[in-house]
mmCIF file of C-alpha atoms in Angstrom:
data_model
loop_
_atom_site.group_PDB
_atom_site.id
_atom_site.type_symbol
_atom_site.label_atom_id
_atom_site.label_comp_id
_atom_site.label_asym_id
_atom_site.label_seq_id
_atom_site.Cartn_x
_atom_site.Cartn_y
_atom_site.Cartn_z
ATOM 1 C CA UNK A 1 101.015 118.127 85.895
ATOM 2 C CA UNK A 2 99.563 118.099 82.250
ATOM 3 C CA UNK A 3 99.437 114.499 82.264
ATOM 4 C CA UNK A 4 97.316 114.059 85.488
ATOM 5 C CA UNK A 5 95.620 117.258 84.385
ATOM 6 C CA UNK A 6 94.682 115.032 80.747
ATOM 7 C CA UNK A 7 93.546 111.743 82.853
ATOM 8 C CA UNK A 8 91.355 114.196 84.994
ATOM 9 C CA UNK A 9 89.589 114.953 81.705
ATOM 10 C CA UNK A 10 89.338 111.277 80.922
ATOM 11 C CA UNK A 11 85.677 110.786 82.553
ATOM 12 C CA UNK A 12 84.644 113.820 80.146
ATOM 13 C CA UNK A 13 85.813 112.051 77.468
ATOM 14 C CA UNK A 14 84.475 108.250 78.488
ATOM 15 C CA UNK A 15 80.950 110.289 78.568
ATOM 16 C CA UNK A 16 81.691 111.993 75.172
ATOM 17 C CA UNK A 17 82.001 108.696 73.734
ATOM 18 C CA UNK A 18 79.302 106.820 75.391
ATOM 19 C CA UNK A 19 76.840 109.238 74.456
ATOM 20 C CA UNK A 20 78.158 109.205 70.710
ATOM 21 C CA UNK A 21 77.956 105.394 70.495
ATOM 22 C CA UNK A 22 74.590 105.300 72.056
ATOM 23 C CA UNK A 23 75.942 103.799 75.033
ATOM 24 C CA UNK A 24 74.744 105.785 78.158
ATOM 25 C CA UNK A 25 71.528 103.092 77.800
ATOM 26 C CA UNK A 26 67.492 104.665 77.804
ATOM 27 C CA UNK A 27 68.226 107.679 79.474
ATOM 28 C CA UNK A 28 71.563 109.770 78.995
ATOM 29 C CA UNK A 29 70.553 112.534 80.777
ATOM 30 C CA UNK A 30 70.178 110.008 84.121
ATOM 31 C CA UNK A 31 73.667 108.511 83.251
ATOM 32 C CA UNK A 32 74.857 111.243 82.463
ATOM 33 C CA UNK A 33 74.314 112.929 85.706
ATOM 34 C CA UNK A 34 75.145 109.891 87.635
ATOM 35 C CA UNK A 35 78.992 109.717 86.098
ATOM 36 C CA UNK A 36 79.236 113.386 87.127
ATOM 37 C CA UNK A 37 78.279 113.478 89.988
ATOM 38 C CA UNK A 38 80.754 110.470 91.252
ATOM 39 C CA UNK A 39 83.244 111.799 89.622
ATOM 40 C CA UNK A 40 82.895 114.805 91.143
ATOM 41 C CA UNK A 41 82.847 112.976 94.405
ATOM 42 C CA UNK A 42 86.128 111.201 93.388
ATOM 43 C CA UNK A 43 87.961 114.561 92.961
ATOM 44 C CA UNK A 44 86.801 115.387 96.237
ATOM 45 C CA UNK A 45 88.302 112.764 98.019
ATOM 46 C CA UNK A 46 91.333 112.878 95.976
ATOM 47 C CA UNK A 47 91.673 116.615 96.679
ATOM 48 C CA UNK A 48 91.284 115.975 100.471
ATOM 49 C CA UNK A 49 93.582 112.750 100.431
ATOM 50 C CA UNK A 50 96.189 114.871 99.418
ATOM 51 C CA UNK A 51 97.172 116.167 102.461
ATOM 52 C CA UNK A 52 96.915 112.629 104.114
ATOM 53 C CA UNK A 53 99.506 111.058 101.305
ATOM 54 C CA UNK A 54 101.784 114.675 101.643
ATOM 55 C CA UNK A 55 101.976 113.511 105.496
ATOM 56 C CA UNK A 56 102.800 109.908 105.042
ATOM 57 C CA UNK A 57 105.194 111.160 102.412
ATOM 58 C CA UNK A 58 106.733 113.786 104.440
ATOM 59 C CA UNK A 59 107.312 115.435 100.875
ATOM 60 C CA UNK A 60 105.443 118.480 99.235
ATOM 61 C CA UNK A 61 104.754 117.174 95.982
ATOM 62 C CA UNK A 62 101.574 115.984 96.267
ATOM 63 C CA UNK A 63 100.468 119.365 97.386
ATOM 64 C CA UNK A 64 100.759 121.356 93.679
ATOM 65 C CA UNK A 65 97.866 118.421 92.503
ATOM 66 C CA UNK A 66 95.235 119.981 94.789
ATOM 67 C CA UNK A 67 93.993 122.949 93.217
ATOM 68 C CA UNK A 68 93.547 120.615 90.196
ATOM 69 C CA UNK A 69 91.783 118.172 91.697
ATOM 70 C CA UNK A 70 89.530 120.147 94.228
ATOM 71 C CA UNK A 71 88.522 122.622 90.403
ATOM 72 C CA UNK A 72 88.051 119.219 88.792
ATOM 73 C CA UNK A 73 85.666 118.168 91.705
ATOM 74 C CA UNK A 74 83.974 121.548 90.901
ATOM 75 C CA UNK A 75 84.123 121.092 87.233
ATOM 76 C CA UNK A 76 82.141 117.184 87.791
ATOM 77 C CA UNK A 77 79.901 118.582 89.915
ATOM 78 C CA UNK A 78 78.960 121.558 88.026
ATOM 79 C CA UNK A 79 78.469 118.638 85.142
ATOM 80 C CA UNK A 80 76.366 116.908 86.848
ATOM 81 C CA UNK A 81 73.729 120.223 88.248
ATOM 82 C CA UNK A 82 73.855 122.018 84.729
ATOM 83 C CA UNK A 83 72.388 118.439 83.090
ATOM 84 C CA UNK A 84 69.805 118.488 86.276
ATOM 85 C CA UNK A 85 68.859 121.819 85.212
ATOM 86 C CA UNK A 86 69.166 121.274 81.297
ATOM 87 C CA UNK A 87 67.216 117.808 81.033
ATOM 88 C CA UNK A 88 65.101 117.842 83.848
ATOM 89 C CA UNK A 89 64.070 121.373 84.854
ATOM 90 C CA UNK A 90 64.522 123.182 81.274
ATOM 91 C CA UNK A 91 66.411 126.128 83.210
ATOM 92 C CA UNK A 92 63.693 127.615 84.854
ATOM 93 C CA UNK A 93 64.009 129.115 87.940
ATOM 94 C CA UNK A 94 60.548 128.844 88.931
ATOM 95 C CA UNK A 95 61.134 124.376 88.531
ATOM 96 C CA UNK A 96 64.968 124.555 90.465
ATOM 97 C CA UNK A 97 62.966 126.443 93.490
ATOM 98 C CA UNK A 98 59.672 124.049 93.238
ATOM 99 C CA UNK A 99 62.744 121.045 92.703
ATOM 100 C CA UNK A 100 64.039 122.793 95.889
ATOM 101 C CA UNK A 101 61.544 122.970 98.217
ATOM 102 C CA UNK A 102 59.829 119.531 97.408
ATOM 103 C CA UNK A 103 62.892 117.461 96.927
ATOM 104 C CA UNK A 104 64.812 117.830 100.378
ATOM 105 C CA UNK A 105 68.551 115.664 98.601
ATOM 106 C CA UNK A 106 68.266 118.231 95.178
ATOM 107 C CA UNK A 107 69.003 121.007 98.066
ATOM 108 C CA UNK A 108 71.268 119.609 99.633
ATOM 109 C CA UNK A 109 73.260 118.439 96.715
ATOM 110 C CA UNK A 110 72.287 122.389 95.773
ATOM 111 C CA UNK A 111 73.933 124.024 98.895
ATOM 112 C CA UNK A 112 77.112 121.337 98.510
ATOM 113 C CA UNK A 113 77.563 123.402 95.330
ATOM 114 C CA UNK A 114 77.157 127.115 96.629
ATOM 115 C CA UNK A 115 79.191 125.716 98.815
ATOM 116 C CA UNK A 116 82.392 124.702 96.364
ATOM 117 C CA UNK A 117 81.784 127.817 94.291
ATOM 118 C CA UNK A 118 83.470 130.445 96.336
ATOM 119 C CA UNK A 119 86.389 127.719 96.478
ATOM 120 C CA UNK A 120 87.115 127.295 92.855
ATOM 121 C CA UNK A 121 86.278 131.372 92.019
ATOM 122 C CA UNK A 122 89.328 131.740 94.574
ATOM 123 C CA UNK A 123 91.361 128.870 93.519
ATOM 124 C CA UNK A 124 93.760 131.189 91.848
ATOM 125 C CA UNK A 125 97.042 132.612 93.447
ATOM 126 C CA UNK A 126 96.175 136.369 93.389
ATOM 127 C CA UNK A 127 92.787 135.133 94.714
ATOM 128 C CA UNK A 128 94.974 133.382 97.777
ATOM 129 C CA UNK A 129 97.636 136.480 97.837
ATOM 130 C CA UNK A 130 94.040 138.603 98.340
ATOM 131 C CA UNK A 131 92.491 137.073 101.030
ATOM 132 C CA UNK A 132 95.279 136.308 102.736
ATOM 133 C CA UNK A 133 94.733 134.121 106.220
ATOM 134 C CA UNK A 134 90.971 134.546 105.176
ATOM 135 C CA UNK A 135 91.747 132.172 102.183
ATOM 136 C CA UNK A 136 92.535 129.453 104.697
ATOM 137 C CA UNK A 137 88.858 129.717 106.213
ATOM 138 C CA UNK A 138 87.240 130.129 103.260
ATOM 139 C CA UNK A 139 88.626 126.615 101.961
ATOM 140 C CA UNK A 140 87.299 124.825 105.213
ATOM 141 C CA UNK A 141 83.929 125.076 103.342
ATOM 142 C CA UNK A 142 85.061 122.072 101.541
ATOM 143 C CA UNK A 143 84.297 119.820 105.019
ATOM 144 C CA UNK A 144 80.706 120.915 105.332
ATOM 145 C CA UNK A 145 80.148 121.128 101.089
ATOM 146 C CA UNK A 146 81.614 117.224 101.384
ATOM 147 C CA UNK A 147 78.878 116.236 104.042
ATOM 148 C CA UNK A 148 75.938 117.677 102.236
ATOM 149 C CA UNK A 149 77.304 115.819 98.846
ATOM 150 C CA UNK A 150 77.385 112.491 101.085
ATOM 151 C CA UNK A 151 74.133 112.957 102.354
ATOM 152 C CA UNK A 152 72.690 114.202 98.946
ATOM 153 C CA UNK A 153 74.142 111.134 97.278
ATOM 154 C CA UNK A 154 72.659 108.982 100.273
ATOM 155 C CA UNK A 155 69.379 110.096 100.781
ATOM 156 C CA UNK A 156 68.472 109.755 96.815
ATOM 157 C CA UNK A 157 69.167 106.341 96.803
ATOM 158 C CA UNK A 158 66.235 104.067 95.819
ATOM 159 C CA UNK A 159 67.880 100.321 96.125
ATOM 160 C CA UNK A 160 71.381 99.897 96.125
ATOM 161 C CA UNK A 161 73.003 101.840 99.494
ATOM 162 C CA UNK A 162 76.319 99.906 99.160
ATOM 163 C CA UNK A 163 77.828 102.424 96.938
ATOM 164 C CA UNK A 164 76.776 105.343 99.026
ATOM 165 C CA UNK A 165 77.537 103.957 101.969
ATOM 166 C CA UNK A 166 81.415 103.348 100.941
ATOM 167 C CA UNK A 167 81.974 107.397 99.578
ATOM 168 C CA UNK A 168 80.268 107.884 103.014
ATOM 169 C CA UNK A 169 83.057 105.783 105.395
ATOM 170 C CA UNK A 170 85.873 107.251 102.788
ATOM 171 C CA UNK A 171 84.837 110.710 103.525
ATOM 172 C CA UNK A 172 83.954 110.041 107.053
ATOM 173 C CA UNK A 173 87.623 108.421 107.542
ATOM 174 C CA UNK A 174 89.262 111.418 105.649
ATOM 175 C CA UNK A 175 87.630 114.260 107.806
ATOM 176 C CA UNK A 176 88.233 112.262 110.705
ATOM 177 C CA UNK A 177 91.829 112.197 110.000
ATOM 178 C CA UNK A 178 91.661 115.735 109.981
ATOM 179 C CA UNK A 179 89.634 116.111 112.890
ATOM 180 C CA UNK A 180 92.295 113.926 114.972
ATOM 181 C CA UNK A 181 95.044 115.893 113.719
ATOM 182 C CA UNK A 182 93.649 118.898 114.780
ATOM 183 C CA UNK A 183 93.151 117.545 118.424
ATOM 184 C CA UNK A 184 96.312 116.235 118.955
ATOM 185 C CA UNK A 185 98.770 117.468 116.808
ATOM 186 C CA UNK A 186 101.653 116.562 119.093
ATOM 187 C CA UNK A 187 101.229 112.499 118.121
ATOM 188 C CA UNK A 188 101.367 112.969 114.578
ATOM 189 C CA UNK A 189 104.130 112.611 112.513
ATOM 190 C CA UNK A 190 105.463 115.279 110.258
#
């Protein structure tokens, strides 16, 4: 676990060092938030494709990386907001709710984050001992939080779709694995 826990800090680092060298280009804030935010989109998928490999696998293992990944996703993502609200909006409140109201994708990528917060603040296992069969319920907000970061990455694109388009199908595929488990849990394996 410490060594996938170190690679998971790797981006962190890569952006570190790019921004020492001088090498995030014209604007660092801009690439800045762009590496954090798909990064924090990675996590995500990696934190929901573990369950899919822990099937195919029929073993438990991959299971105990989940917790990292999904509070990595929230660390990323939390990245990428606090330089929206450093560079761009200064940390005023009265600029995040004008940023809000005028820019429909900065809300939703807003909500996909109110969304993840309750998950990571009860990430731990007295947090899960606490809530019990609640805890379960409260981790489904991961699906919706997933489809508001898809369309917040989507709907702020200016040129290029391809890239959005592809976290799109690869979250679309892994919720729909879900969802088809869910229906007919009798022709799955495991």
């Amino acid at each position: 676990r410490a060594t996938v826990f170190a690679l998971c800090l790797l981006p962190l680092l890569g952006i570190v060092l790019s921004l020492q060298s001088g090498g995030l280009g014209p604007d660092p804030a801009e690439a800045i938030m762009g590496i954090s935010g798909e990064w924090g989109l990675r996590f995500l998928a990696l934190t929901l494709f573990v369950t899919v490999l822990r099937t195919w696998l029929d073993r438990p293992w991959p299971m105990h990386l989940r917790r990292m990944f999904g509070l990595y996703a929230f660390f990323y993502a939390t990245m990428h907001l606090a330089t929206f609200c450093h560079f761009y909006i200064g940390w005023a409140a009265a600029l995040l709710l004008e940023e809000l109201t005028e820019r429909p994708y900065i809300t939703l990528g807003f909500l996909s984050w109110l969304l993840l917060l309750p998950l990571a603040l009860s990430s731990t296992r007295r947090a899960r001992r606490h809530l019990g069969r609640k805890w379960l319920l409260l981790h489904r907000l991961v699906y919706p939080a997933v489809v508001l970061a898809c369309v917040h990455l989507v709907w702020q694109v200016r040129t290029d779709a391809g890239e959005a388009v592809v976290y799109s199908l690869l979250f679309a595929l892994l919720l729909g694995w879900r969802l088809r488990r869910r229906m007919f849990p009798a022709t799955q394996p495991g």
